[in-house]
PDB file of C-alpha atoms in Angstrom:
ATOM      1  CA  ASP A   1     -14.550  23.320   1.416  1.00  0.00           C
ATOM      2  CA  GLY A   2     -13.369  20.818  -1.185  1.00  0.00           C
ATOM      3  CA  GLY A   3     -10.714  18.359  -0.208  1.00  0.00           C
ATOM      4  CA  ILE A   4      -9.691  14.955   1.044  1.00  0.00           C
ATOM      5  CA  THR A   5     -10.247  13.790   4.582  1.00  0.00           C
ATOM      6  CA  GLN A   6      -8.608  10.837   6.291  1.00  0.00           C
ATOM      7  CA  SER A   7      -9.527   9.332   9.615  1.00  0.00           C
ATOM      8  CA  PRO A   8      -8.403   8.626  12.166  1.00  0.00           C
ATOM      9  CA  LYS A   9      -5.266  10.766  12.399  1.00  0.00           C
ATOM     10  CA  TYR A  10      -3.609   8.231  14.695  1.00  0.00           C
ATOM     11  CA  LEU A  11      -4.410   4.524  14.906  1.00  0.00           C
ATOM     12  CA  PHE A  12      -3.021   1.815  17.132  1.00  0.00           C
ATOM     13  CA  ARG A  13      -3.314  -1.846  16.249  1.00  0.00           C
ATOM     14  CA  LYS A  14      -2.642  -4.945  18.251  1.00  0.00           C
ATOM     15  CA  GLU A  15      -0.985  -7.947  16.688  1.00  0.00           C
ATOM     16  CA  GLY A  16      -3.486 -10.033  14.685  1.00  0.00           C
ATOM     17  CA  GLN A  17      -6.073  -7.274  14.301  1.00  0.00           C
ATOM     18  CA  ASN A  18      -7.490  -5.910  11.091  1.00  0.00           C
ATOM     19  CA  VAL A  19      -7.956  -2.142  10.965  1.00  0.00           C
ATOM     20  CA  THR A  20      -9.616   0.106   8.388  1.00  0.00           C
ATOM     21  CA  LEU A  21      -8.410   3.562   7.378  1.00  0.00           C
ATOM     22  CA  SER A  22     -10.965   5.946   5.965  1.00  0.00           C
ATOM     23  CA  CYS A  23     -10.473   8.228   2.947  1.00  0.00           C
ATOM     24  CA  GLU A  24     -13.213  10.529   1.630  1.00  0.00           C
ATOM     25  CA  GLN A  25     -13.050  13.179  -1.103  1.00  0.00           C
ATOM     26  CA  ASN A  26     -15.574  15.768  -2.260  1.00  0.00           C
ATOM     27  CA  LEU A  27     -13.597  16.901  -5.300  1.00  0.00           C
ATOM     28  CA  ASN A  28     -15.615  14.719  -7.691  1.00  0.00           C
ATOM     29  CA  HIS A  29     -12.389  12.986  -8.705  1.00  0.00           C
ATOM     30  CA  ASP A  30     -12.552   9.654 -10.505  1.00  0.00           C
ATOM     31  CA  ALA A  31      -9.206   8.233  -9.363  1.00  0.00           C
ATOM     32  CA  MET A  32      -8.112   7.554  -5.806  1.00  0.00           C
ATOM     33  CA  TYR A  33      -4.843   6.185  -4.437  1.00  0.00           C
ATOM     34  CA  TRP A  34      -3.300   4.785  -1.268  1.00  0.00           C
ATOM     35  CA  TYR A  35       0.402   5.277  -0.551  1.00  0.00           C
ATOM     36  CA  ARG A  36       2.566   4.178   2.349  1.00  0.00           C
ATOM     37  CA  GLN A  37       5.448   6.285   3.691  1.00  0.00           C
ATOM     38  CA  ASP A  38       8.195   4.978   5.958  1.00  0.00           C
ATOM     39  CA  PRO A  39      10.730   7.235   7.718  1.00  0.00           C
ATOM     40  CA  GLY A  40      13.236   8.713   5.291  1.00  0.00           C
ATOM     41  CA  GLN A  41      11.532   7.039   2.359  1.00  0.00           C
ATOM     42  CA  GLY A  42       9.473   8.219  -0.534  1.00  0.00           C
ATOM     43  CA  LEU A  43       5.884   7.135  -0.961  1.00  0.00           C
ATOM     44  CA  ARG A  44       5.082   3.645  -2.240  1.00  0.00           C
ATOM     45  CA  LEU A  45       1.832   2.708  -3.963  1.00  0.00           C
ATOM     46  CA  ILE A  46      -0.437   0.202  -2.218  1.00  0.00           C
ATOM     47  CA  TYR A  47      -3.645   0.269  -4.299  1.00  0.00           C
ATOM     48  CA  TYR A  48      -5.395   2.603  -6.677  1.00  0.00           C
ATOM     49  CA  SER A  49      -8.812   2.922  -8.257  1.00  0.00           C
ATOM     50  CA  GLN A  50      -9.636   4.740 -11.471  1.00  0.00           C
ATOM     51  CA  ILE A  51     -13.374   4.156 -11.341  1.00  0.00           C
ATOM     52  CA  VAL A  52     -16.054   2.939  -8.965  1.00  0.00           C
ATOM     53  CA  ASN A  53     -16.088  -0.844  -8.387  1.00  0.00           C
ATOM     54  CA  ASP A  54     -12.626  -1.261  -9.879  1.00  0.00           C
ATOM     55  CA  PHE A  55      -9.175  -1.147  -8.306  1.00  0.00           C
ATOM     56  CA  GLN A  56      -5.623  -2.253  -9.063  1.00  0.00           C
ATOM     57  CA  LYS A  57      -2.745  -3.487  -6.913  1.00  0.00           C
ATOM     58  CA  GLY A  58       0.303  -1.346  -6.496  1.00  0.00           C
ATOM     59  CA  ASP A  59       3.858  -2.392  -5.631  1.00  0.00           C
ATOM     60  CA  ILE A  60       3.169  -3.347  -2.008  1.00  0.00           C
ATOM     61  CA  ALA A  61      -0.437  -4.635  -1.961  1.00  0.00           C
ATOM     62  CA  GLU A  62       0.241  -7.781   0.070  1.00  0.00           C
ATOM     63  CA  GLY A  63      -1.532  -7.660   3.423  1.00  0.00           C
ATOM     64  CA  TYR A  64      -3.864  -4.844   2.376  1.00  0.00           C
ATOM     65  CA  SER A  65      -7.357  -4.731   0.871  1.00  0.00           C
ATOM     66  CA  VAL A  66      -9.566  -1.955  -0.513  1.00  0.00           C
ATOM     67  CA  SER A  67     -13.053  -1.325  -1.818  1.00  0.00           C
ATOM     68  CA  ARG A  68     -14.523   1.387  -4.052  1.00  0.00           C
ATOM     69  CA  GLU A  69     -18.292   1.219  -3.729  1.00  0.00           C
ATOM     70  CA  LYS A  70     -18.755   4.976  -3.964  1.00  0.00           C
ATOM     71  CA  LYS A  71     -16.914   7.611  -5.958  1.00  0.00           C
ATOM     72  CA  GLU A  72     -16.192   9.634  -2.831  1.00  0.00           C
ATOM     73  CA  SER A  73     -14.808   6.837  -0.667  1.00  0.00           C
ATOM     74  CA  PHE A  74     -11.795   4.516  -0.852  1.00  0.00           C
ATOM     75  CA  PRO A  75     -11.202   2.745   2.497  1.00  0.00           C
ATOM     76  CA  LEU A  76      -8.031   0.746   3.120  1.00  0.00           C
ATOM     77  CA  THR A  77      -7.990  -2.312   5.379  1.00  0.00           C
ATOM     78  CA  VAL A  78      -4.690  -3.359   6.908  1.00  0.00           C
ATOM     79  CA  THR A  79      -5.002  -7.074   7.608  1.00  0.00           C
ATOM     80  CA  SER A  80      -3.123  -9.279  10.043  1.00  0.00           C
ATOM     81  CA  ALA A  81      -1.227 -10.637   7.027  1.00  0.00           C
ATOM     82  CA  GLN A  82       0.684  -7.337   6.770  1.00  0.00           C
ATOM     83  CA  LYS A  83       3.770  -8.118   8.836  1.00  0.00           C
ATOM     84  CA  ASN A  84       5.140  -4.609   9.254  1.00  0.00           C
ATOM     85  CA  PRO A  85       2.222  -2.169   9.090  1.00  0.00           C
ATOM     86  CA  THR A  86       3.669   0.630  11.222  1.00  0.00           C
ATOM     87  CA  ALA A  87       3.869   3.570   8.807  1.00  0.00           C
ATOM     88  CA  PHE A  88       2.263   6.810   7.656  1.00  0.00           C
ATOM     89  CA  TYR A  89      -0.592   6.206   5.192  1.00  0.00           C
ATOM     90  CA  LEU A  90      -1.583   8.808   2.633  1.00  0.00           C
ATOM     91  CA  CYS A  91      -4.646   8.887   0.424  1.00  0.00           C
ATOM     92  CA  ALA A  92      -4.799  10.938  -2.770  1.00  0.00           C
ATOM     93  CA  SER A  93      -7.173  11.663  -5.627  1.00  0.00           C
ATOM     94  CA  SER A  94      -7.074  13.071  -9.133  1.00  0.00           C
ATOM     95  CA  SER A  95      -9.218  13.245 -12.223  1.00  0.00           C
ATOM     96  CA  PRO A  96      -7.114  12.631 -15.320  1.00  0.00           C
ATOM     97  CA  SER A  97     -10.206  12.117 -17.478  1.00  0.00           C
ATOM     98  CA  GLY A  98     -11.450  15.484 -16.281  1.00  0.00           C
ATOM     99  CA  GLY A  99      -8.190  17.270 -17.066  1.00  0.00           C
ATOM    100  CA  GLU A 100      -7.063  17.308 -13.438  1.00  0.00           C
ATOM    101  CA  ASP A 101      -3.691  15.547 -13.476  1.00  0.00           C
ATOM    102  CA  THR A 102      -2.506  16.956 -10.170  1.00  0.00           C
ATOM    103  CA  GLN A 103      -2.851  14.556  -7.265  1.00  0.00           C
ATOM    104  CA  TYR A 104      -4.324  16.021  -4.095  1.00  0.00           C
ATOM    105  CA  PHE A 105      -3.423  14.432  -0.793  1.00  0.00           C
ATOM    106  CA  GLY A 106      -5.186  14.003   2.508  1.00  0.00           C
ATOM    107  CA  PRO A 107      -3.535  14.755   5.872  1.00  0.00           C
ATOM    108  CA  GLY A 108      -2.551  11.129   6.482  1.00  0.00           C
ATOM    109  CA  THR A 109      -3.099   8.439   9.114  1.00  0.00           C
ATOM    110  CA  ARG A 110      -0.239   7.277  11.310  1.00  0.00           C
ATOM    111  CA  LEU A 111      -0.626   3.590  12.155  1.00  0.00           C
ATOM    112  CA  THR A 112       1.344   2.031  14.993  1.00  0.00           C
ATOM    113  CA  VAL A 113       1.384  -1.649  15.894  1.00  0.00           C
ATOM    114  CA  LEU A 114       1.560  -2.292  19.626  1.00  0.00           C
TER     115      LEU A 114
ATOM    116  CA  LYS B   1      10.657   0.170 -14.192  1.00  0.00           C
ATOM    117  CA  GLN B   2      10.606   3.894 -13.490  1.00  0.00           C
ATOM    118  CA  GLU B   3      12.918   5.061 -10.706  1.00  0.00           C
ATOM    119  CA  VAL B   4      13.174   8.569  -9.295  1.00  0.00           C
ATOM    120  CA  THR B   5      16.232   9.932  -7.508  1.00  0.00           C
ATOM    121  CA  GLN B   6      16.542  13.202  -5.628  1.00  0.00           C
ATOM    122  CA  ILE B   7      19.798  14.920  -4.762  1.00  0.00           C
ATOM    123  CA  PRO B   8      20.768  16.119  -2.223  1.00  0.00           C
ATOM    124  CA  ALA B   9      18.941  14.168   0.486  1.00  0.00           C
ATOM    125  CA  ALA B  10      19.269  17.133   2.844  1.00  0.00           C
ATOM    126  CA  LEU B  11      20.217  20.774   2.449  1.00  0.00           C
ATOM    127  CA  SER B  12      20.745  23.588   4.928  1.00  0.00           C
ATOM    128  CA  VAL B  13      21.031  27.173   3.719  1.00  0.00           C
ATOM    129  CA  PRO B  14      20.948  30.658   5.258  1.00  0.00           C
ATOM    130  CA  GLU B  15      17.868  32.780   4.728  1.00  0.00           C
ATOM    131  CA  GLY B  16      17.817  34.734   1.490  1.00  0.00           C
ATOM    132  CA  GLU B  17      19.856  32.283  -0.531  1.00  0.00           C
ATOM    133  CA  ASN B  18      18.684  30.974  -3.911  1.00  0.00           C
ATOM    134  CA  LEU B  19      18.792  27.195  -4.161  1.00  0.00           C
ATOM    135  CA  VAL B  20      18.251  24.315  -6.551  1.00  0.00           C
ATOM    136  CA  LEU B  21      16.836  20.875  -5.832  1.00  0.00           C
ATOM    137  CA  ASN B  22      17.455  18.094  -8.308  1.00  0.00           C
ATOM    138  CA  CYS B  23      15.322  15.207  -9.516  1.00  0.00           C
ATOM    139  CA  SER B  24      16.206  12.521 -12.058  1.00  0.00           C
ATOM    140  CA  PHE B  25      14.126   9.711 -13.547  1.00  0.00           C
ATOM    141  CA  THR B  26      15.153   6.650 -15.522  1.00  0.00           C
ATOM    142  CA  ASP B  27      12.377   6.430 -18.142  1.00  0.00           C
ATOM    143  CA  SER B  28      12.121   9.638 -20.145  1.00  0.00           C
ATOM    144  CA  ALA B  29       8.700   8.734 -21.606  1.00  0.00           C
ATOM    145  CA  ILE B  30       6.816  10.565 -18.867  1.00  0.00           C
ATOM    146  CA  TYR B  31       3.378  12.136 -19.066  1.00  0.00           C
ATOM    147  CA  ASN B  32       4.144  14.840 -16.520  1.00  0.00           C
ATOM    148  CA  LEU B  33       6.261  15.591 -13.465  1.00  0.00           C
ATOM    149  CA  GLN B  34       5.046  16.928 -10.155  1.00  0.00           C
ATOM    150  CA  TRP B  35       6.792  18.639  -7.264  1.00  0.00           C
ATOM    151  CA  PHE B  36       5.304  18.424  -3.770  1.00  0.00           C
ATOM    152  CA  ARG B  37       6.069  19.871  -0.374  1.00  0.00           C
ATOM    153  CA  GLN B  38       5.637  17.901   2.846  1.00  0.00           C
ATOM    154  CA  ASP B  39       5.793  19.384   6.340  1.00  0.00           C
ATOM    155  CA  PRO B  40       6.641  17.003   9.225  1.00  0.00           C
ATOM    156  CA  GLY B  41       3.755  14.658   9.994  1.00  0.00           C
ATOM    157  CA  LYS B  42       1.541  16.163   7.306  1.00  0.00           C
ATOM    158  CA  GLY B  43       0.204  15.251   3.911  1.00  0.00           C
ATOM    159  CA  LEU B  44       1.651  16.445   0.614  1.00  0.00           C
ATOM    160  CA  THR B  45       0.936  19.812  -0.959  1.00  0.00           C
ATOM    161  CA  SER B  46       1.228  20.114  -4.711  1.00  0.00           C
ATOM    162  CA  LEU B  47       3.614  22.890  -5.757  1.00  0.00           C
ATOM    163  CA  LEU B  48       3.997  22.582  -9.503  1.00  0.00           C
ATOM    164  CA  LEU B  49       3.014  20.201 -12.286  1.00  0.00           C
ATOM    165  CA  ILE B  50       4.908  20.252 -15.573  1.00  0.00           C
ATOM    166  CA  GLN B  51       3.328  18.542 -18.548  1.00  0.00           C
ATOM    167  CA  SER B  52       5.648  16.555 -20.815  1.00  0.00           C
ATOM    168  CA  SER B  53       5.300  19.183 -23.548  1.00  0.00           C
ATOM    169  CA  GLN B  54       6.432  21.985 -21.237  1.00  0.00           C
ATOM    170  CA  ARG B  55       9.926  23.103 -20.307  1.00  0.00           C
ATOM    171  CA  GLU B  56       9.136  24.937 -17.099  1.00  0.00           C
ATOM    172  CA  GLN B  57       6.485  26.165 -14.709  1.00  0.00           C
ATOM    173  CA  THR B  58       6.598  29.065 -12.272  1.00  0.00           C
ATOM    174  CA  SER B  59       4.665  29.853  -9.133  1.00  0.00           C
ATOM    175  CA  GLY B  60       5.792  32.814  -7.077  1.00  0.00           C
ATOM    176  CA  ARG B  61       9.374  32.205  -5.932  1.00  0.00           C
ATOM    177  CA  LEU B  62       9.347  28.663  -7.305  1.00  0.00           C
ATOM    178  CA  ASN B  63      10.428  27.648 -10.775  1.00  0.00           C
ATOM    179  CA  ALA B  64      10.525  24.050 -11.981  1.00  0.00           C
ATOM    180  CA  SER B  65      12.210  22.977 -15.192  1.00  0.00           C
ATOM    181  CA  LEU B  66      11.945  19.733 -17.118  1.00  0.00           C
ATOM    182  CA  ASP B  67      14.407  18.137 -19.534  1.00  0.00           C
ATOM    183  CA  LYS B  68      12.792  14.892 -20.638  1.00  0.00           C
ATOM    184  CA  SER B  69      15.624  13.800 -22.912  1.00  0.00           C
ATOM    185  CA  SER B  70      18.131  13.824 -20.074  1.00  0.00           C
ATOM    186  CA  GLY B  71      15.629  12.574 -17.479  1.00  0.00           C
ATOM    187  CA  ARG B  72      16.024  15.582 -15.188  1.00  0.00           C
ATOM    188  CA  SER B  73      14.016  18.230 -13.417  1.00  0.00           C
ATOM    189  CA  THR B  74      15.097  21.022 -11.116  1.00  0.00           C
ATOM    190  CA  LEU B  75      13.165  23.042  -8.577  1.00  0.00           C
ATOM    191  CA  TYR B  76      14.574  26.533  -8.099  1.00  0.00           C
ATOM    192  CA  ILE B  77      13.620  28.442  -4.959  1.00  0.00           C
ATOM    193  CA  ALA B  78      14.458  32.136  -4.962  1.00  0.00           C
ATOM    194  CA  ALA B  79      15.192  34.199  -1.857  1.00  0.00           C
ATOM    195  CA  SER B  80      14.619  31.324   0.547  1.00  0.00           C
ATOM    196  CA  GLN B  81      12.750  31.921   3.818  1.00  0.00           C
ATOM    197  CA  PRO B  82      12.554  29.906   7.068  1.00  0.00           C
ATOM    198  CA  GLY B  83       8.971  29.038   6.120  1.00  0.00           C
ATOM    199  CA  ASP B  84      10.323  27.127   3.114  1.00  0.00           C
ATOM    200  CA  SER B  85      11.796  24.527   5.481  1.00  0.00           C
ATOM    201  CA  ALA B  86      10.166  21.219   4.569  1.00  0.00           C
ATOM    202  CA  THR B  87      10.763  18.061   2.543  1.00  0.00           C
ATOM    203  CA  TYR B  88      10.384  18.465  -1.211  1.00  0.00           C
ATOM    204  CA  LEU B  89       9.308  15.445  -3.239  1.00  0.00           C
ATOM    205  CA  CYS B  90       9.449  14.865  -6.966  1.00  0.00           C
ATOM    206  CA  ALA B  91       7.155  12.340  -8.683  1.00  0.00           C
ATOM    207  CA  VAL B  92       6.334  11.020 -12.140  1.00  0.00           C
ATOM    208  CA  PRO B  93       3.519   8.684 -13.236  1.00  0.00           C
ATOM    209  CA  TYR B  94       4.155   4.953 -13.521  1.00  0.00           C
ATOM    210  CA  SER B  95       2.656   5.188 -16.976  1.00  0.00           C
ATOM    211  CA  GLY B  96       0.167   7.411 -18.664  1.00  0.00           C
ATOM    212  CA  ASN B  97      -1.203   9.837 -16.147  1.00  0.00           C
ATOM    213  CA  THR B  98      -2.010   7.641 -13.164  1.00  0.00           C
ATOM    214  CA  PRO B  99      -0.213   6.528  -9.967  1.00  0.00           C
ATOM    215  CA  LEU B 100       3.008   8.278  -9.119  1.00  0.00           C
ATOM    216  CA  VAL B 101       6.538   7.040  -8.513  1.00  0.00           C
ATOM    217  CA  PHE B 102       8.181   9.192  -5.868  1.00  0.00           C
ATOM    218  CA  GLY B 103      11.744  10.100  -5.061  1.00  0.00           C
ATOM    219  CA  LYS B 104      12.818   9.957  -1.420  1.00  0.00           C
ATOM    220  CA  GLY B 105      12.795  13.717  -1.145  1.00  0.00           C
ATOM    221  CA  THR B 106      15.147  16.532  -0.209  1.00  0.00           C
ATOM    222  CA  ARG B 107      14.859  17.814   3.353  1.00  0.00           C
ATOM    223  CA  LEU B 108      15.429  21.579   3.285  1.00  0.00           C
ATOM    224  CA  SER B 109      16.301  23.725   6.288  1.00  0.00           C
ATOM    225  CA  VAL B 110      16.435  27.495   5.867  1.00  0.00           C
ATOM    226  CA  ILE B 111      18.236  29.134   8.778  1.00  0.00           C
ATOM    227  CA  ALA B 112      17.205  32.628   9.902  1.00  0.00           C
TER     228      ALA B 112
END
């Protein structure tokens, strides 16, 4: 089945720890995105990548880092510099250059800081 | 900077009713507009995408319209069912056809 997978589904972080959220897609999409969702809020863009080995900051990139070494993978690291990381994290992909404008989303990772 | 607003924030209707969800955006120079559905604790499911050159799109009981000049879109749901209960999100690209700017959503409850 084609789609986007995110792992883990739930993640708990202690103060001062870095954690990495996984996002993998087998849709052959060029572009991948990370969004953050807080209760009662819309999604906000953290980082996005339109091509392998290239990525751009979104509105709330501080305290986060990403890499795009493979087309299928776009992991997000939440660093200790992110002061309020408790949120629901959603990964998405699309392929505008391939005529696929629709963004497809993964099931999300819920991160809680203990 | 593009901003997206959705009204109402929450809506409760009896089963069988037709309903309209509203979305407005501040910059009318959009590439497309997308409507999504989100169930509690889940990811987003794409419902409809309207290209900037289109006026509306239909999928089953859903119809989305787009009026770029006035910066508005509506999502019409016909003959609502309890299974339609979810949060509906509207989004437009920041620029071109890449990352999306989202509204805060409308939380819909359809009562049997």
